[in-house]
Amino acid sequence: MPVYESTQTVTVTGTPEECFDVLTDYERMPEWQSRVCECRVLSRDADGLAEVVEYAIDVKLRTVRYRLRQYYDRPKSIDSEYLDGDFRCFEGDYRFTEQDGGTEVRFHLRIDPGLRVPGPVARMLNQAVMGRALQDLKRRVELVSDGA
């Protein structure tokens, strides 16, 4: 089965720390991340950061569920290891690079859905899921950065 992989970036008016904090506030993620229906922290590490997180994502045709183990290098990166769910593989990472007046956020995602997805559908999902996730993150971080 094919693996679908993509990397996208967005520049956010906010610090790497603000980006990191927004993305690790898992309980609030369904409030601002348009594709996330549910997000539950199943375990935390000694520092109180979420270690295992369960997601439910609306992918238009249906809701998919999966669990990820999160690894952190605060405030530079968040890495995810797929544990189980509706995919064969679902791995991703965020990288935060401070820039003049903001942060470049790089999102890399690697998915094996367990079935062949035609090229046009894969491109649509890439834009709908990855592009939307980054735009939602940008909006949320900039609201938080402005004190909202």
mmCIF file of C-alpha atoms in Angstrom:
data_model
loop_
_atom_site.group_PDB
_atom_site.id
_atom_site.type_symbol
_atom_site.label_atom_id
_atom_site.label_comp_id
_atom_site.label_asym_id
_atom_site.label_seq_id
_atom_site.Cartn_x
_atom_site.Cartn_y
_atom_site.Cartn_z
ATOM 1 C CA MET A 1 0.000 0.000 0.000
ATOM 2 C CA PRO A 2 1.242 3.514 -0.742
ATOM 3 C CA VAL A 3 2.460 5.931 1.864
ATOM 4 C CA TYR A 4 1.457 9.558 1.499
ATOM 5 C CA GLU A 5 3.942 12.097 2.744
ATOM 6 C CA SER A 6 4.015 15.879 2.680
ATOM 7 C CA THR A 7 5.599 18.881 4.345
ATOM 8 C CA GLN A 8 4.050 22.340 4.558
ATOM 9 C CA THR A 9 5.063 25.543 6.316
ATOM 10 C CA VAL A 10 3.364 28.667 7.556
ATOM 11 C CA THR A 11 4.709 31.828 9.183
ATOM 12 C CA VAL A 12 2.955 32.743 12.412
ATOM 13 C CA THR A 13 3.040 36.049 14.281
ATOM 14 C CA GLY A 14 3.990 34.553 17.626
ATOM 15 C CA THR A 15 6.900 32.910 19.373
ATOM 16 C CA PRO A 16 7.965 29.271 19.096
ATOM 17 C CA GLU A 17 6.888 28.885 22.750
ATOM 18 C CA GLU A 18 3.372 30.153 21.942
ATOM 19 C CA CYS A 19 3.120 27.733 18.995
ATOM 20 C CA PHE A 20 4.331 24.875 21.200
ATOM 21 C CA ASP A 21 1.882 25.772 23.998
ATOM 22 C CA VAL A 22 -1.115 25.970 21.651
ATOM 23 C CA LEU A 23 -0.318 22.599 20.053
ATOM 24 C CA THR A 24 0.205 20.868 23.404
ATOM 25 C CA ASP A 25 -3.052 22.153 24.917
ATOM 26 C CA TYR A 26 -4.758 19.020 23.607
ATOM 27 C CA GLU A 27 -7.975 19.372 25.585
ATOM 28 C CA ARG A 28 -8.729 22.689 23.838
ATOM 29 C CA MET A 29 -7.734 21.513 20.345
ATOM 30 C CA PRO A 30 -11.312 20.693 19.204
ATOM 31 C CA GLU A 31 -12.253 24.331 19.930
ATOM 32 C CA TRP A 32 -9.935 25.736 17.253
ATOM 33 C CA GLN A 33 -8.679 22.883 15.044
ATOM 34 C CA SER A 34 -11.523 22.520 12.536
ATOM 35 C CA ARG A 35 -10.949 18.843 11.663
ATOM 36 C CA VAL A 36 -10.489 17.627 15.263
ATOM 37 C CA CYS A 37 -13.744 16.280 16.730
ATOM 38 C CA GLU A 38 -12.208 14.871 19.930
ATOM 39 C CA CYS A 39 -8.818 14.972 21.591
ATOM 40 C CA ARG A 40 -8.124 13.123 24.848
ATOM 41 C CA VAL A 41 -4.913 12.876 26.837
ATOM 42 C CA LEU A 42 -4.512 9.262 27.958
ATOM 43 C CA SER A 43 -1.249 9.674 29.900
ATOM 44 C CA ARG A 44 1.230 12.375 30.908
ATOM 45 C CA ASP A 45 4.987 12.390 31.469
ATOM 46 C CA ALA A 46 6.772 13.482 34.659
ATOM 47 C CA ASP A 47 6.721 17.124 33.460
ATOM 48 C CA GLY A 48 2.948 17.043 32.964
ATOM 49 C CA LEU A 49 3.100 17.059 29.165
ATOM 50 C CA ALA A 50 0.785 14.713 27.316
ATOM 51 C CA GLU A 51 2.514 11.463 26.507
ATOM 52 C CA VAL A 52 -0.256 9.500 24.743
ATOM 53 C CA VAL A 53 -3.068 11.352 22.971
ATOM 54 C CA GLU A 54 -6.168 9.962 21.274
ATOM 55 C CA TYR A 55 -7.658 11.884 18.348
ATOM 56 C CA ALA A 56 -10.886 11.746 16.345
ATOM 57 C CA ILE A 57 -10.635 13.601 13.031
ATOM 58 C CA ASP A 58 -13.395 14.494 10.564
ATOM 59 C CA VAL A 59 -12.071 13.639 7.078
ATOM 60 C CA LYS A 60 -15.379 14.458 5.359
ATOM 61 C CA LEU A 61 -16.274 10.868 4.440
ATOM 62 C CA ARG A 62 -16.096 9.623 8.024
ATOM 63 C CA THR A 63 -14.440 10.157 11.402
ATOM 64 C CA VAL A 64 -11.089 8.442 11.880
ATOM 65 C CA ARG A 65 -9.525 7.648 15.240
ATOM 66 C CA TYR A 66 -5.925 7.080 16.243
ATOM 67 C CA ARG A 67 -3.530 7.280 19.186
ATOM 68 C CA LEU A 68 -0.104 8.920 19.140
ATOM 69 C CA ARG A 69 2.828 8.988 21.541
ATOM 70 C CA GLN A 70 4.214 12.522 21.678
ATOM 71 C CA TYR A 71 7.883 13.482 22.060
ATOM 72 C CA TYR A 72 8.974 17.029 22.822
ATOM 73 C CA ASP A 73 11.961 19.329 22.523
ATOM 74 C CA ARG A 74 10.393 22.435 24.011
ATOM 75 C CA PRO A 75 9.926 24.875 22.262
ATOM 76 C CA LYS A 76 11.613 23.604 19.089
ATOM 77 C CA SER A 77 9.606 20.533 18.114
ATOM 78 C CA ILE A 78 6.828 18.013 18.683
ATOM 79 C CA ASP A 79 7.200 14.513 17.214
ATOM 80 C CA SER A 80 4.484 11.876 17.041
ATOM 81 C CA GLU A 81 4.742 8.092 16.971
ATOM 82 C CA TYR A 82 1.706 6.121 15.772
ATOM 83 C CA LEU A 83 0.424 3.605 18.329
ATOM 84 C CA ASP A 84 -2.859 2.376 16.813
ATOM 85 C CA GLY A 85 -6.065 3.385 15.105
ATOM 86 C CA ASP A 86 -7.695 3.547 11.686
ATOM 87 C CA PHE A 87 -4.418 3.846 9.739
ATOM 88 C CA ARG A 88 -1.472 1.549 9.104
ATOM 89 C CA CYS A 89 0.895 4.432 9.786
ATOM 90 C CA PHE A 90 0.393 8.003 10.927
ATOM 91 C CA GLU A 91 3.541 9.906 11.854
ATOM 92 C CA GLY A 92 4.160 13.584 11.974
ATOM 93 C CA ASP A 93 6.224 16.343 13.424
ATOM 94 C CA TYR A 94 6.136 20.069 13.950
ATOM 95 C CA ARG A 95 9.267 22.230 13.910
ATOM 96 C CA PHE A 96 9.282 25.823 15.179
ATOM 97 C CA THR A 97 11.975 28.211 13.930
ATOM 98 C CA GLU A 98 12.103 31.753 15.257
ATOM 99 C CA GLN A 99 12.185 34.376 12.533
ATOM 100 C CA ASP A 100 12.218 38.132 12.570
ATOM 101 C CA GLY A 101 8.801 39.027 13.942
ATOM 102 C CA GLY A 102 7.421 35.525 14.144
ATOM 103 C CA THR A 103 7.876 31.780 13.836
ATOM 104 C CA GLU A 104 8.101 29.495 10.847
ATOM 105 C CA VAL A 105 6.071 26.366 11.597
ATOM 106 C CA ARG A 106 6.966 23.302 9.527
ATOM 107 C CA PHE A 107 4.516 20.395 9.595
ATOM 108 C CA HIS A 108 5.587 17.037 8.165
ATOM 109 C CA LEU A 109 3.064 14.216 7.893
ATOM 110 C CA ARG A 110 3.452 10.618 6.729
ATOM 111 C CA ILE A 111 0.302 8.491 6.412
ATOM 112 C CA ASP A 112 -0.416 4.980 5.215
ATOM 113 C CA PRO A 113 -4.216 4.716 5.173
ATOM 114 C CA GLY A 114 -4.063 1.000 4.364
ATOM 115 C CA LEU A 115 -5.678 1.471 0.968
ATOM 116 C CA ARG A 116 -4.877 3.154 -2.315
ATOM 117 C CA VAL A 117 -6.026 6.743 -2.574
ATOM 118 C CA PRO A 118 -6.099 8.260 -6.098
ATOM 119 C CA GLY A 119 -3.701 11.179 -6.694
ATOM 120 C CA PRO A 120 -6.375 13.910 -6.930
ATOM 121 C CA VAL A 121 -8.020 12.680 -3.722
ATOM 122 C CA ALA A 122 -4.624 12.504 -1.960
ATOM 123 C CA ARG A 123 -3.870 16.106 -3.010
ATOM 124 C CA MET A 124 -7.306 17.245 -1.810
ATOM 125 C CA LEU A 125 -6.808 15.497 1.538
ATOM 126 C CA ASN A 126 -3.314 16.992 1.806
ATOM 127 C CA GLN A 127 -4.703 20.499 1.392
ATOM 128 C CA ALA A 128 -7.830 19.864 3.465
ATOM 129 C CA VAL A 129 -6.006 18.247 6.367
ATOM 130 C CA MET A 130 -2.486 19.721 6.407
ATOM 131 C CA GLY A 131 -3.221 23.136 4.920
ATOM 132 C CA ARG A 132 -6.264 23.613 7.103
ATOM 133 C CA ALA A 133 -4.393 22.446 10.226
ATOM 134 C CA LEU A 134 -1.660 25.029 9.666
ATOM 135 C CA GLN A 135 -4.117 27.846 8.960
ATOM 136 C CA ASP A 136 -6.104 26.932 12.088
ATOM 137 C CA LEU A 137 -2.861 26.917 14.105
ATOM 138 C CA LYS A 138 -1.832 30.290 12.703
ATOM 139 C CA ARG A 139 -5.200 31.835 13.658
ATOM 140 C CA ARG A 140 -5.117 30.347 17.156
ATOM 141 C CA VAL A 141 -1.522 31.333 17.958
ATOM 142 C CA GLU A 142 -2.079 34.858 16.707
ATOM 143 C CA LEU A 143 -5.204 35.180 18.871
ATOM 144 C CA VAL A 144 -3.275 33.910 21.907
ATOM 145 C CA SER A 145 -0.323 36.156 21.064
ATOM 146 C CA ASP A 146 -2.685 39.171 20.958
ATOM 147 C CA GLY A 147 -4.044 38.232 24.400
ATOM 148 C CA ALA A 148 -7.430 36.898 23.275
#
